[in-house]
């Protein structure tokens, strides 16, 4: 009873004990300050000005702190779509998923043509569990038949007691086209790599100075990674950036990070360093392209 709401109304603002001011409504109520993972049961009823009370609703229960949301993205997606990775094998990579409540994520790959090729649930959270896989987003099936069509979709769920599940990704098709190993041997295009127009440049943001690099978008069936190299100060060089390792991160201006952009703090204005950018694909054996021509920071800040 100590967690009950008390009477609520929105017609008499002088009764401050019961008045609910807009934009709130007396027929809606959020109970806060509850104990985590404790089940609370509620009923509701209505009373008129004469004190006549309705029969209560049927009781309904809810558990505080309970995870009821599936991982993000929902529906699930692909980072690397299914592709022929060997003479009789197909490999694929699901997009990285996150669970806002921190319960961790599991991935599953479903083959609609040959259900026996469907994976179990895969996770990298707890090595003691039989579902543990070092990289659960990557799935490879072997012993396939040349010329046969294989259609896969991926799906993810959180590791909460509710096991909230996303919608399925777009189903994608892979076909083994020959008995020879089909291998990605070409780097992304364009090759050599290119900077976007007006890049690199410098900005003053968050009380300090930054160099900002932006590469032209590159394309490759296996996915693309970007690397920005400072010719004059190697310690400022980025690692290889891809859609997975920048997910959930933000640039100093508050915008979500993208792999083809890179901000690095230099601390001092008008350091006119030279930069190059380079691409590589995300094939099992990555193919690295030729670095772009060097470009120097040219604009100066007041």
PDB file of C-alpha atoms in Angstrom:
ATOM      1  CA  UNK A   1       0.000   0.000   0.000  1.00  0.00           C
ATOM      2  CA  UNK A   2       2.871   2.423   0.642  1.00  0.00           C
ATOM      3  CA  UNK A   3       3.562   2.294  -3.126  1.00  0.00           C
ATOM      4  CA  UNK A   4       0.003   3.288  -4.075  1.00  0.00           C
ATOM      5  CA  UNK A   5      -0.621   6.546  -5.902  1.00  0.00           C
ATOM      6  CA  UNK A   6      -3.300   8.172  -3.791  1.00  0.00           C
ATOM      7  CA  UNK A   7      -6.206  10.042  -5.402  1.00  0.00           C
ATOM      8  CA  UNK A   8      -5.456  11.997  -8.598  1.00  0.00           C
ATOM      9  CA  UNK A   9      -7.605  14.569 -10.432  1.00  0.00           C
ATOM     10  CA  UNK A  10      -7.172  17.410 -12.945  1.00  0.00           C
ATOM     11  CA  UNK A  11     -10.208  19.681 -12.364  1.00  0.00           C
ATOM     12  CA  UNK A  12      -9.440  21.430  -9.041  1.00  0.00           C
ATOM     13  CA  UNK A  13      -6.006  23.029  -8.954  1.00  0.00           C
ATOM     14  CA  UNK A  14      -6.634  24.319  -5.395  1.00  0.00           C
ATOM     15  CA  UNK A  15      -6.502  20.762  -4.061  1.00  0.00           C
ATOM     16  CA  UNK A  16      -2.738  20.462  -4.353  1.00  0.00           C
ATOM     17  CA  UNK A  17      -2.684  17.047  -2.674  1.00  0.00           C
ATOM     18  CA  UNK A  18      -4.570  15.418  -5.553  1.00  0.00           C
ATOM     19  CA  UNK A  19      -4.255  17.821  -8.497  1.00  0.00           C
ATOM     20  CA  UNK A  20      -2.265  16.582 -11.509  1.00  0.00           C
ATOM     21  CA  UNK A  21      -1.119  19.452 -13.718  1.00  0.00           C
ATOM     22  CA  UNK A  22      -0.897  19.186 -17.511  1.00  0.00           C
ATOM     23  CA  UNK A  23       0.766  17.774 -19.529  1.00  0.00           C
ATOM     24  CA  UNK A  24       0.295  14.899 -17.062  1.00  0.00           C
ATOM     25  CA  UNK A  25      -3.019  13.048 -16.678  1.00  0.00           C
ATOM     26  CA  UNK A  26      -4.626  11.614 -13.535  1.00  0.00           C
ATOM     27  CA  UNK A  27      -5.361   8.311 -15.268  1.00  0.00           C
ATOM     28  CA  UNK A  28      -1.659   7.747 -15.918  1.00  0.00           C
ATOM     29  CA  UNK A  29       0.928   7.133 -13.199  1.00  0.00           C
ATOM     30  CA  UNK A  30       4.607   6.221 -13.042  1.00  0.00           C
ATOM     31  CA  UNK A  31       5.745   4.552  -9.851  1.00  0.00           C
ATOM     32  CA  UNK A  32       9.376   5.323  -9.003  1.00  0.00           C
ATOM     33  CA  UNK A  33      11.754   4.423  -6.196  1.00  0.00           C
ATOM     34  CA  UNK A  34      10.967   0.715  -6.377  1.00  0.00           C
ATOM     35  CA  UNK A  35      13.252  -2.152  -5.471  1.00  0.00           C
ATOM     36  CA  UNK A  36      14.979  -3.687  -8.482  1.00  0.00           C
ATOM     37  CA  UNK A  37      13.570  -6.959  -9.866  1.00  0.00           C
ATOM     38  CA  UNK A  38      10.674  -7.025  -7.376  1.00  0.00           C
ATOM     39  CA  UNK A  39       7.186  -7.865  -8.684  1.00  0.00           C
ATOM     40  CA  UNK A  40       4.457  -5.353  -7.797  1.00  0.00           C
ATOM     41  CA  UNK A  41       0.719  -6.005  -8.281  1.00  0.00           C
ATOM     42  CA  UNK A  42      -1.698  -3.136  -8.918  1.00  0.00           C
ATOM     43  CA  UNK A  43      -5.419  -2.436  -9.174  1.00  0.00           C
ATOM     44  CA  UNK A  44      -7.099   0.843 -10.178  1.00  0.00           C
ATOM     45  CA  UNK A  45     -10.498   2.330  -9.342  1.00  0.00           C
ATOM     46  CA  UNK A  46     -12.375   5.627  -9.784  1.00  0.00           C
ATOM     47  CA  UNK A  47     -14.130   7.746  -7.134  1.00  0.00           C
ATOM     48  CA  UNK A  48     -16.638  10.540  -7.796  1.00  0.00           C
ATOM     49  CA  UNK A  49     -16.992  13.768  -5.784  1.00  0.00           C
ATOM     50  CA  UNK A  50     -19.540  12.147  -3.517  1.00  0.00           C
ATOM     51  CA  UNK A  51     -17.083   9.451  -2.559  1.00  0.00           C
ATOM     52  CA  UNK A  52     -18.688   6.650  -4.552  1.00  0.00           C
ATOM     53  CA  UNK A  53     -16.048   4.205  -5.667  1.00  0.00           C
ATOM     54  CA  UNK A  54     -16.112   1.767  -8.583  1.00  0.00           C
ATOM     55  CA  UNK A  55     -15.181  -1.864  -8.346  1.00  0.00           C
ATOM     56  CA  UNK A  56     -11.448  -2.184  -8.866  1.00  0.00           C
ATOM     57  CA  UNK A  57      -9.879  -3.468 -12.046  1.00  0.00           C
ATOM     58  CA  UNK A  58      -8.443  -6.968 -12.238  1.00  0.00           C
ATOM     59  CA  UNK A  59      -5.000  -7.076 -10.623  1.00  0.00           C
ATOM     60  CA  UNK A  60      -2.013  -6.767 -12.939  1.00  0.00           C
ATOM     61  CA  UNK A  61       1.660  -7.330 -12.071  1.00  0.00           C
ATOM     62  CA  UNK A  62       4.956  -5.917 -13.329  1.00  0.00           C
ATOM     63  CA  UNK A  63       8.556  -6.424 -12.289  1.00  0.00           C
ATOM     64  CA  UNK A  64      10.652  -3.311 -11.737  1.00  0.00           C
ATOM     65  CA  UNK A  65      13.887  -3.051 -13.648  1.00  0.00           C
ATOM     66  CA  UNK A  66      12.863  -5.874 -15.934  1.00  0.00           C
ATOM     67  CA  UNK A  67      14.333  -5.716 -19.444  1.00  0.00           C
ATOM     68  CA  UNK A  68      11.506  -5.619 -21.970  1.00  0.00           C
ATOM     69  CA  UNK A  69      13.321  -4.104 -24.947  1.00  0.00           C
ATOM     70  CA  UNK A  70      15.184  -6.074 -27.645  1.00  0.00           C
ATOM     71  CA  UNK A  71      18.752  -5.216 -28.631  1.00  0.00           C
ATOM     72  CA  UNK A  72      19.550  -2.431 -31.069  1.00  0.00           C
ATOM     73  CA  UNK A  73      19.385  -2.499 -34.073  1.00  0.00           C
ATOM     74  CA  UNK A  74      15.898  -3.925 -34.367  1.00  0.00           C
ATOM     75  CA  UNK A  75      15.433  -5.627 -36.771  1.00  0.00           C
ATOM     76  CA  UNK A  76      18.885  -7.189 -36.889  1.00  0.00           C
ATOM     77  CA  UNK A  77      21.240  -6.371 -39.756  1.00  0.00           C
ATOM     78  CA  UNK A  78      24.365  -7.378 -41.642  1.00  0.00           C
ATOM     79  CA  UNK A  79      27.910  -6.064 -41.569  1.00  0.00           C
ATOM     80  CA  UNK A  80      29.131  -8.591 -44.136  1.00  0.00           C
ATOM     81  CA  UNK A  81      26.374 -10.386 -46.073  1.00  0.00           C
ATOM     82  CA  UNK A  82      26.663 -14.130 -46.795  1.00  0.00           C
ATOM     83  CA  UNK A  83      29.411 -14.787 -49.336  1.00  0.00           C
ATOM     84  CA  UNK A  84      31.351 -17.771 -50.661  1.00  0.00           C
ATOM     85  CA  UNK A  85      34.438 -18.022 -48.471  1.00  0.00           C
ATOM     86  CA  UNK A  86      35.799 -21.348 -49.743  1.00  0.00           C
ATOM     87  CA  UNK A  87      35.210 -24.122 -52.232  1.00  0.00           C
ATOM     88  CA  UNK A  88      32.207 -25.412 -50.256  1.00  0.00           C
ATOM     89  CA  UNK A  89      31.731 -22.796 -47.547  1.00  0.00           C
ATOM     90  CA  UNK A  90      29.772 -19.602 -46.925  1.00  0.00           C
ATOM     91  CA  UNK A  91      30.625 -16.975 -44.307  1.00  0.00           C
ATOM     92  CA  UNK A  92      28.670 -14.007 -42.980  1.00  0.00           C
ATOM     93  CA  UNK A  93      28.863 -11.345 -40.241  1.00  0.00           C
ATOM     94  CA  UNK A  94      25.921  -9.891 -38.345  1.00  0.00           C
ATOM     95  CA  UNK A  95      25.830  -6.211 -37.435  1.00  0.00           C
ATOM     96  CA  UNK A  96      26.956  -5.494 -33.884  1.00  0.00           C
ATOM     97  CA  UNK A  97      24.010  -5.257 -31.486  1.00  0.00           C
ATOM     98  CA  UNK A  98      23.836  -3.585 -28.087  1.00  0.00           C
ATOM     99  CA  UNK A  99      21.480  -4.022 -25.142  1.00  0.00           C
ATOM    100  CA  UNK A 100      20.662  -0.740 -23.380  1.00  0.00           C
ATOM    101  CA  UNK A 101      20.025  -2.512 -20.076  1.00  0.00           C
ATOM    102  CA  UNK A 102      23.465  -4.132 -20.144  1.00  0.00           C
ATOM    103  CA  UNK A 103      22.367  -7.766 -20.207  1.00  0.00           C
ATOM    104  CA  UNK A 104      24.504  -8.702 -23.203  1.00  0.00           C
ATOM    105  CA  UNK A 105      23.497  -9.978 -26.638  1.00  0.00           C
ATOM    106  CA  UNK A 106      23.238 -13.347 -28.410  1.00  0.00           C
ATOM    107  CA  UNK A 107      23.189 -13.907 -32.192  1.00  0.00           C
ATOM    108  CA  UNK A 108      21.604 -16.593 -34.349  1.00  0.00           C
ATOM    109  CA  UNK A 109      21.866 -17.330 -38.073  1.00  0.00           C
ATOM    110  CA  UNK A 110      18.942 -19.055 -39.773  1.00  0.00           C
ATOM    111  CA  UNK A 111      19.194 -20.883 -43.105  1.00  0.00           C
ATOM    112  CA  UNK A 112      15.733 -21.050 -44.634  1.00  0.00           C
ATOM    113  CA  UNK A 113      16.760 -23.443 -47.426  1.00  0.00           C
ATOM    114  CA  UNK A 114      18.557 -26.010 -45.261  1.00  0.00           C
ATOM    115  CA  UNK A 115      17.393 -25.669 -41.628  1.00  0.00           C
ATOM    116  CA  UNK A 116      20.167 -28.001 -40.447  1.00  0.00           C
ATOM    117  CA  UNK A 117      22.652 -25.197 -41.239  1.00  0.00           C
ATOM    118  CA  UNK A 118      20.960 -22.858 -38.763  1.00  0.00           C
ATOM    119  CA  UNK A 119      23.212 -21.917 -35.858  1.00  0.00           C
ATOM    120  CA  UNK A 120      22.349 -22.046 -32.201  1.00  0.00           C
ATOM    121  CA  UNK A 121      22.373 -18.899 -30.108  1.00  0.00           C
ATOM    122  CA  UNK A 122      25.931 -17.527 -29.892  1.00  0.00           C
ATOM    123  CA  UNK A 123      27.402 -15.151 -27.303  1.00  0.00           C
ATOM    124  CA  UNK A 124      30.779 -13.833 -26.145  1.00  0.00           C
ATOM    125  CA  UNK A 125      29.707 -12.691 -22.664  1.00  0.00           C
ATOM    126  CA  UNK A 126      30.278 -15.785 -20.513  1.00  0.00           C
ATOM    127  CA  UNK A 127      33.019 -18.283 -21.520  1.00  0.00           C
ATOM    128  CA  UNK A 128      31.612 -20.834 -19.071  1.00  0.00           C
ATOM    129  CA  UNK A 129      28.435 -21.317 -21.104  1.00  0.00           C
ATOM    130  CA  UNK A 130      28.222 -23.765 -24.038  1.00  0.00           C
ATOM    131  CA  UNK A 131      26.899 -20.976 -26.290  1.00  0.00           C
ATOM    132  CA  UNK A 132      30.164 -19.037 -25.940  1.00  0.00           C
ATOM    133  CA  UNK A 133      31.961 -18.117 -29.189  1.00  0.00           C
ATOM    134  CA  UNK A 134      34.900 -15.712 -29.324  1.00  0.00           C
ATOM    135  CA  UNK A 135      33.304 -13.832 -32.219  1.00  0.00           C
ATOM    136  CA  UNK A 136      29.596 -14.734 -32.246  1.00  0.00           C
ATOM    137  CA  UNK A 137      28.758 -12.300 -35.040  1.00  0.00           C
ATOM    138  CA  UNK A 138      30.808 -14.262 -37.592  1.00  0.00           C
ATOM    139  CA  UNK A 139      29.302 -17.528 -38.822  1.00  0.00           C
ATOM    140  CA  UNK A 140      30.694 -19.931 -41.412  1.00  0.00           C
ATOM    141  CA  UNK A 141      29.086 -23.099 -42.745  1.00  0.00           C
ATOM    142  CA  UNK A 142      31.070 -25.729 -44.636  1.00  0.00           C
ATOM    143  CA  UNK A 143      30.477 -28.888 -46.658  1.00  0.00           C
ATOM    144  CA  UNK A 144      27.964 -27.189 -48.944  1.00  0.00           C
ATOM    145  CA  UNK A 145      26.869 -28.191 -52.421  1.00  0.00           C
ATOM    146  CA  UNK A 146      28.174 -26.325 -55.456  1.00  0.00           C
ATOM    147  CA  UNK A 147      25.361 -24.680 -57.392  1.00  0.00           C
ATOM    148  CA  UNK A 148      22.864 -24.803 -54.531  1.00  0.00           C
ATOM    149  CA  UNK A 149      21.187 -21.649 -53.197  1.00  0.00           C
ATOM    150  CA  UNK A 150      21.483 -20.856 -49.496  1.00  0.00           C
ATOM    151  CA  UNK A 151      19.367 -18.114 -47.914  1.00  0.00           C
ATOM    152  CA  UNK A 152      20.227 -16.747 -44.483  1.00  0.00           C
ATOM    153  CA  UNK A 153      18.868 -14.180 -42.093  1.00  0.00           C
ATOM    154  CA  UNK A 154      20.244 -13.201 -38.701  1.00  0.00           C
ATOM    155  CA  UNK A 155      18.467 -12.331 -35.484  1.00  0.00           C
ATOM    156  CA  UNK A 156      19.601 -11.277 -32.010  1.00  0.00           C
ATOM    157  CA  UNK A 157      18.220 -11.336 -28.478  1.00  0.00           C
ATOM    158  CA  UNK A 158      19.311 -10.003 -25.110  1.00  0.00           C
ATOM    159  CA  UNK A 159      20.393 -12.202 -22.213  1.00  0.00           C
ATOM    160  CA  UNK A 160      17.784 -10.946 -19.772  1.00  0.00           C
ATOM    161  CA  UNK A 161      15.268 -13.414 -18.287  1.00  0.00           C
ATOM    162  CA  UNK A 162      12.807 -12.221 -20.947  1.00  0.00           C
ATOM    163  CA  UNK A 163      15.233 -12.942 -23.804  1.00  0.00           C
ATOM    164  CA  UNK A 164      13.809 -10.047 -25.822  1.00  0.00           C
ATOM    165  CA  UNK A 165      14.310 -10.810 -29.495  1.00  0.00           C
ATOM    166  CA  UNK A 166      14.760  -8.487 -32.471  1.00  0.00           C
ATOM    167  CA  UNK A 167      13.064  -8.826 -35.795  1.00  0.00           C
ATOM    168  CA  UNK A 168      14.941 -10.778 -38.426  1.00  0.00           C
ATOM    169  CA  UNK A 169      17.367  -9.126 -40.817  1.00  0.00           C
ATOM    170  CA  UNK A 170      16.792  -8.983 -44.545  1.00  0.00           C
ATOM    171  CA  UNK A 171      17.188 -12.552 -45.884  1.00  0.00           C
ATOM    172  CA  UNK A 172      20.150 -12.740 -48.255  1.00  0.00           C
ATOM    173  CA  UNK A 173      21.149 -15.406 -50.763  1.00  0.00           C
ATOM    174  CA  UNK A 174      24.555 -16.948 -51.456  1.00  0.00           C
ATOM    175  CA  UNK A 175      25.259 -19.483 -54.222  1.00  0.00           C
ATOM    176  CA  UNK A 176      28.362 -21.637 -54.566  1.00  0.00           C
ATOM    177  CA  UNK A 177      29.258 -20.956 -58.179  1.00  0.00           C
ATOM    178  CA  UNK A 178      32.180 -23.328 -58.714  1.00  0.00           C
ATOM    179  CA  UNK A 179      34.327 -25.910 -56.998  1.00  0.00           C
ATOM    180  CA  UNK A 180      37.225 -23.467 -56.918  1.00  0.00           C
ATOM    181  CA  UNK A 181      37.792 -21.273 -53.916  1.00  0.00           C
ATOM    182  CA  UNK A 182      36.276 -17.875 -54.503  1.00  0.00           C
ATOM    183  CA  UNK A 183      38.491 -15.378 -52.748  1.00  0.00           C
ATOM    184  CA  UNK A 184      38.245 -11.621 -52.438  1.00  0.00           C
ATOM    185  CA  UNK A 185      41.612 -10.386 -53.731  1.00  0.00           C
ATOM    186  CA  UNK A 186      40.767  -6.797 -54.660  1.00  0.00           C
ATOM    187  CA  UNK A 187      40.977  -3.795 -52.282  1.00  0.00           C
ATOM    188  CA  UNK A 188      38.107  -1.348 -51.954  1.00  0.00           C
ATOM    189  CA  UNK A 189      37.473   1.293 -54.586  1.00  0.00           C
ATOM    190  CA  UNK A 190      38.494   3.967 -55.264  1.00  0.00           C
ATOM    191  CA  UNK A 191      42.100   2.881 -55.235  1.00  0.00           C
ATOM    192  CA  UNK A 192      44.216   4.868 -54.358  1.00  0.00           C
ATOM    193  CA  UNK A 193      42.116   6.193 -51.501  1.00  0.00           C
ATOM    194  CA  UNK A 194      40.809   9.749 -51.580  1.00  0.00           C
ATOM    195  CA  UNK A 195      40.011  12.493 -49.105  1.00  0.00           C
ATOM    196  CA  UNK A 196      36.620  14.151 -49.247  1.00  0.00           C
ATOM    197  CA  UNK A 197      36.543  17.711 -50.544  1.00  0.00           C
ATOM    198  CA  UNK A 198      37.835  20.344 -48.070  1.00  0.00           C
ATOM    199  CA  UNK A 199      39.400  17.651 -45.854  1.00  0.00           C
ATOM    200  CA  UNK A 200      41.532  17.673 -43.766  1.00  0.00           C
ATOM    201  CA  UNK A 201      40.863  20.806 -41.722  1.00  0.00           C
ATOM    202  CA  UNK A 202      41.099  22.039 -38.146  1.00  0.00           C
ATOM    203  CA  UNK A 203      38.449  23.181 -35.674  1.00  0.00           C
ATOM    204  CA  UNK A 204      38.164  24.560 -32.152  1.00  0.00           C
ATOM    205  CA  UNK A 205      35.708  22.395 -30.222  1.00  0.00           C
ATOM    206  CA  UNK A 206      35.203  21.571 -26.530  1.00  0.00           C
ATOM    207  CA  UNK A 207      37.841  24.115 -25.466  1.00  0.00           C
ATOM    208  CA  UNK A 208      40.634  22.580 -27.532  1.00  0.00           C
ATOM    209  CA  UNK A 209      41.920  22.195 -31.094  1.00  0.00           C
ATOM    210  CA  UNK A 210      41.307  19.240 -33.418  1.00  0.00           C
ATOM    211  CA  UNK A 211      42.324  17.981 -36.831  1.00  0.00           C
ATOM    212  CA  UNK A 212      39.351  16.590 -38.734  1.00  0.00           C
ATOM    213  CA  UNK A 213      39.766  14.117 -41.600  1.00  0.00           C
ATOM    214  CA  UNK A 214      37.029  12.829 -43.892  1.00  0.00           C
ATOM    215  CA  UNK A 215      37.632  10.178 -46.552  1.00  0.00           C
ATOM    216  CA  UNK A 216      35.636   9.684 -49.698  1.00  0.00           C
ATOM    217  CA  UNK A 217      33.224   6.759 -49.300  1.00  0.00           C
ATOM    218  CA  UNK A 218      34.763   3.469 -50.424  1.00  0.00           C
ATOM    219  CA  UNK A 219      33.018   0.326 -51.664  1.00  0.00           C
ATOM    220  CA  UNK A 220      33.760  -3.380 -51.317  1.00  0.00           C
ATOM    221  CA  UNK A 221      31.478  -6.417 -51.074  1.00  0.00           C
ATOM    222  CA  UNK A 222      33.283  -7.513 -47.911  1.00  0.00           C
ATOM    223  CA  UNK A 223      32.891  -4.154 -46.157  1.00  0.00           C
ATOM    224  CA  UNK A 224      35.431  -1.355 -45.745  1.00  0.00           C
ATOM    225  CA  UNK A 225      37.808  -0.073 -43.065  1.00  0.00           C
ATOM    226  CA  UNK A 226      39.524   3.333 -43.051  1.00  0.00           C
ATOM    227  CA  UNK A 227      42.876   4.403 -41.593  1.00  0.00           C
ATOM    228  CA  UNK A 228      44.161   7.976 -41.278  1.00  0.00           C
ATOM    229  CA  UNK A 229      47.935   8.432 -41.095  1.00  0.00           C
ATOM    230  CA  UNK A 230      49.637  11.581 -39.806  1.00  0.00           C
ATOM    231  CA  UNK A 231      52.865  11.906 -41.799  1.00  0.00           C
ATOM    232  CA  UNK A 232      54.398  14.375 -39.344  1.00  0.00           C
ATOM    233  CA  UNK A 233      53.358  12.754 -36.063  1.00  0.00           C
ATOM    234  CA  UNK A 234      52.769   9.029 -36.188  1.00  0.00           C
ATOM    235  CA  UNK A 235      51.265   8.949 -32.688  1.00  0.00           C
ATOM    236  CA  UNK A 236      48.172  10.694 -34.084  1.00  0.00           C
ATOM    237  CA  UNK A 237      47.523   7.969 -36.659  1.00  0.00           C
ATOM    238  CA  UNK A 238      44.173   6.208 -36.272  1.00  0.00           C
ATOM    239  CA  UNK A 239      43.666   2.488 -36.122  1.00  0.00           C
ATOM    240  CA  UNK A 240      41.538   0.775 -38.731  1.00  0.00           C
ATOM    241  CA  UNK A 241      38.008   2.176 -38.362  1.00  0.00           C
ATOM    242  CA  UNK A 242      34.882   0.236 -39.304  1.00  0.00           C
ATOM    243  CA  UNK A 243      31.146   0.370 -38.646  1.00  0.00           C
ATOM    244  CA  UNK A 244      31.489  -1.941 -35.646  1.00  0.00           C
ATOM    245  CA  UNK A 245      34.304  -0.318 -33.669  1.00  0.00           C
ATOM    246  CA  UNK A 246      32.804   3.184 -33.971  1.00  0.00           C
ATOM    247  CA  UNK A 247      29.222   2.135 -33.161  1.00  0.00           C
ATOM    248  CA  UNK A 248      27.815   4.019 -30.176  1.00  0.00           C
ATOM    249  CA  UNK A 249      30.647   6.585 -30.160  1.00  0.00           C
ATOM    250  CA  UNK A 250      30.355  10.311 -30.809  1.00  0.00           C
ATOM    251  CA  UNK A 251      32.613  12.997 -32.240  1.00  0.00           C
ATOM    252  CA  UNK A 252      33.409  16.030 -30.038  1.00  0.00           C
ATOM    253  CA  UNK A 253      30.675  17.999 -31.841  1.00  0.00           C
ATOM    254  CA  UNK A 254      28.089  15.486 -30.621  1.00  0.00           C
ATOM    255  CA  UNK A 255      27.546  13.738 -33.957  1.00  0.00           C
ATOM    256  CA  UNK A 256      27.672   9.907 -34.149  1.00  0.00           C
ATOM    257  CA  UNK A 257      31.012   8.634 -35.370  1.00  0.00           C
ATOM    258  CA  UNK A 258      31.376   7.181 -38.853  1.00  0.00           C
ATOM    259  CA  UNK A 259      34.359   5.075 -39.911  1.00  0.00           C
ATOM    260  CA  UNK A 260      35.306   7.378 -42.813  1.00  0.00           C
ATOM    261  CA  UNK A 261      35.813  10.363 -40.501  1.00  0.00           C
ATOM    262  CA  UNK A 262      38.421  10.890 -37.813  1.00  0.00           C
ATOM    263  CA  UNK A 263      38.912  13.615 -35.184  1.00  0.00           C
ATOM    264  CA  UNK A 264      42.210  13.818 -33.340  1.00  0.00           C
ATOM    265  CA  UNK A 265      43.043  16.294 -30.589  1.00  0.00           C
ATOM    266  CA  UNK A 266      46.167  18.343 -31.279  1.00  0.00           C
ATOM    267  CA  UNK A 267      45.726  20.950 -28.531  1.00  0.00           C
ATOM    268  CA  UNK A 268      47.467  23.752 -30.428  1.00  0.00           C
ATOM    269  CA  UNK A 269      45.963  25.740 -33.257  1.00  0.00           C
ATOM    270  CA  UNK A 270      47.498  26.019 -36.711  1.00  0.00           C
ATOM    271  CA  UNK A 271      49.603  22.859 -36.592  1.00  0.00           C
ATOM    272  CA  UNK A 272      49.715  22.265 -40.340  1.00  0.00           C
ATOM    273  CA  UNK A 273      50.328  18.529 -40.311  1.00  0.00           C
ATOM    274  CA  UNK A 274      50.160  16.327 -43.426  1.00  0.00           C
ATOM    275  CA  UNK A 275      47.755  13.378 -43.616  1.00  0.00           C
ATOM    276  CA  UNK A 276      46.970  10.399 -45.842  1.00  0.00           C
ATOM    277  CA  UNK A 277      44.040   7.988 -45.803  1.00  0.00           C
ATOM    278  CA  UNK A 278      43.985   4.318 -46.746  1.00  0.00           C
ATOM    279  CA  UNK A 279      41.263   1.687 -47.272  1.00  0.00           C
ATOM    280  CA  UNK A 280      41.165  -2.048 -46.721  1.00  0.00           C
ATOM    281  CA  UNK A 281      38.324  -4.533 -47.033  1.00  0.00           C
ATOM    282  CA  UNK A 282      36.983  -6.860 -44.336  1.00  0.00           C
ATOM    283  CA  UNK A 283      37.593 -10.122 -46.163  1.00  0.00           C
ATOM    284  CA  UNK A 284      39.046 -12.987 -44.072  1.00  0.00           C
ATOM    285  CA  UNK A 285      42.427 -11.951 -45.491  1.00  0.00           C
ATOM    286  CA  UNK A 286      42.060  -8.155 -45.805  1.00  0.00           C
ATOM    287  CA  UNK A 287      43.104  -6.483 -49.054  1.00  0.00           C
ATOM    288  CA  UNK A 288      44.706  -3.092 -48.473  1.00  0.00           C
ATOM    289  CA  UNK A 289      44.627  -0.407 -51.136  1.00  0.00           C
ATOM    290  CA  UNK A 290      47.100   2.339 -51.945  1.00  0.00           C
ATOM    291  CA  UNK A 291      47.170   5.326 -49.616  1.00  0.00           C
ATOM    292  CA  UNK A 292      45.912   8.663 -50.873  1.00  0.00           C
ATOM    293  CA  UNK A 293      48.306  11.464 -51.781  1.00  0.00           C
ATOM    294  CA  UNK A 294      49.354  13.526 -48.791  1.00  0.00           C
ATOM    295  CA  UNK A 295      47.164  16.501 -47.906  1.00  0.00           C
ATOM    296  CA  UNK A 296      48.222  19.239 -45.516  1.00  0.00           C
ATOM    297  CA  UNK A 297      45.995  21.151 -43.131  1.00  0.00           C
ATOM    298  CA  UNK A 298      45.653  24.424 -45.033  1.00  0.00           C
ATOM    299  CA  UNK A 299      43.126  26.548 -43.163  1.00  0.00           C
ATOM    300  CA  UNK A 300      44.246  28.631 -40.180  1.00  0.00           C
ATOM    301  CA  UNK A 301      42.204  29.552 -37.145  1.00  0.00           C
ATOM    302  CA  UNK A 302      41.991  33.059 -35.696  1.00  0.00           C
TER     303      UNK A 302
END
